[in-house]
Amino acid sequence: MNYKLLISKISGQYKKDLPFAIFSFPESNRLVAFLQKSEQLHTVDNLTENGFVFAPFDYKDSSFFIPE
């Protein structure tokens, strides 16, 4: 994906108030983006589903989740 398309997609997510996450792995030039298609806030309790999890280091309850 080129830079302009990435910025366009992220801007669209932000304007629609939709969850998203962008990251790269260490020593990688590749960006990974998780763009959620709905406003629904997903949670995960057991950390076995594929996607992006927003969890604190002292994880005790459910965390927010963007499904793959």
GROMACS .gro file of C-alpha atoms in nm:
model
   68
    1MET     CA    1   0.000   0.000   0.000
    2ASN     CA    2   0.139   0.339  -0.086
    3TYR     CA    3   0.175   0.623   0.163
    4LYS     CA    4  -0.107   0.842   0.024
    5LEU     CA    5  -0.355   0.553   0.032
    6LEU     CA    6  -0.255   0.467   0.390
    7ILE     CA    7  -0.303   0.829   0.503
    8SER     CA    8  -0.639   0.842   0.324
    9LYS     CA    9  -0.762   0.522   0.492
   10ILE     CA   10  -0.645   0.629   0.839
   11SER     CA   11  -0.797   0.976   0.795
   12GLY     CA   12  -1.126   0.813   0.698
   13GLN     CA   13  -1.120   0.593   1.009
   14TYR     CA   14  -1.047   0.894   1.229
   15LYS     CA   15  -1.321   1.109   1.074
   16LYS     CA   16  -1.576   0.827   1.114
   17ASP     CA   17  -1.460   0.772   1.475
   18LEU     CA   18  -1.379   0.407   1.399
   19PRO     CA   19  -1.115   0.213   1.593
   20PHE     CA   20  -0.779   0.153   1.424
   21ALA     CA   21  -0.425   0.050   1.508
   22ILE     CA   22  -0.104   0.095   1.307
   23PHE     CA   23   0.229  -0.055   1.403
   24SER     CA   24   0.547  -0.213   1.271
   25PHE     CA   25   0.748  -0.498   1.408
   26PRO     CA   26   1.105  -0.431   1.526
   27GLU     CA   27   1.355  -0.401   1.241
   28SER     CA   28   1.076  -0.410   0.979
   29ASN     CA   29   0.995  -0.147   0.717
   30ARG     CA   30   0.642  -0.285   0.680
   31LEU     CA   31   0.343  -0.122   0.851
   32VAL     CA   32   0.052  -0.331   0.977
   33ALA     CA   33  -0.290  -0.167   1.005
   34PHE     CA   34  -0.605  -0.296   1.171
   35LEU     CA   35  -0.906  -0.095   1.053
   36GLN     CA   36  -1.236  -0.182   1.216
   37LYS     CA   37  -1.544  -0.157   0.993
   38SER     CA   38  -1.802  -0.082   1.264
   39GLU     CA   39  -1.838   0.145   1.567
   40GLN     CA   40  -1.902  -0.154   1.794
   41LEU     CA   41  -1.644  -0.187   2.071
   42HIS     CA   42  -1.529  -0.547   2.087
   43THR     CA   43  -1.384  -0.695   2.404
   44VAL     CA   44  -1.185  -1.011   2.457
   45ASP     CA   45  -1.147  -1.207   2.779
   46ASN     CA   46  -0.927  -1.503   2.697
   47LEU     CA   47  -0.678  -1.362   2.440
   48THR     CA   48  -0.724  -1.653   2.197
   49GLU     CA   49  -0.886  -1.462   1.906
   50ASN     CA   50  -0.687  -1.315   1.615
   51GLY     CA   51  -0.671  -0.938   1.593
   52PHE     CA   52  -0.525  -0.638   1.774
   53VAL     CA   53  -0.570  -0.625   2.153
   54PHE     CA   54  -0.543  -0.309   2.365
   55ALA     CA   55  -0.452  -0.454   2.705
   56PRO     CA   56  -0.268  -0.305   3.002
   57PHE     CA   57   0.038  -0.484   3.137
   58ASP     CA   58  -0.152  -0.577   3.454
   59TYR     CA   59  -0.427  -0.751   3.253
   60LYS     CA   60  -0.705  -0.877   3.482
   61ASP     CA   61  -1.037  -0.827   3.303
   62SER     CA   62  -1.147  -0.788   2.943
   63SER     CA   63  -0.960  -0.569   2.697
   64PHE     CA   64  -1.058  -0.383   2.382
   65PHE     CA   65  -1.004  -0.574   2.061
   66ILE     CA   66  -1.007  -0.509   1.684
   67PRO     CA   67  -1.090  -0.840   1.513
   68GLU     CA   68  -0.880  -0.951   1.216
   0.00000   0.00000   0.00000
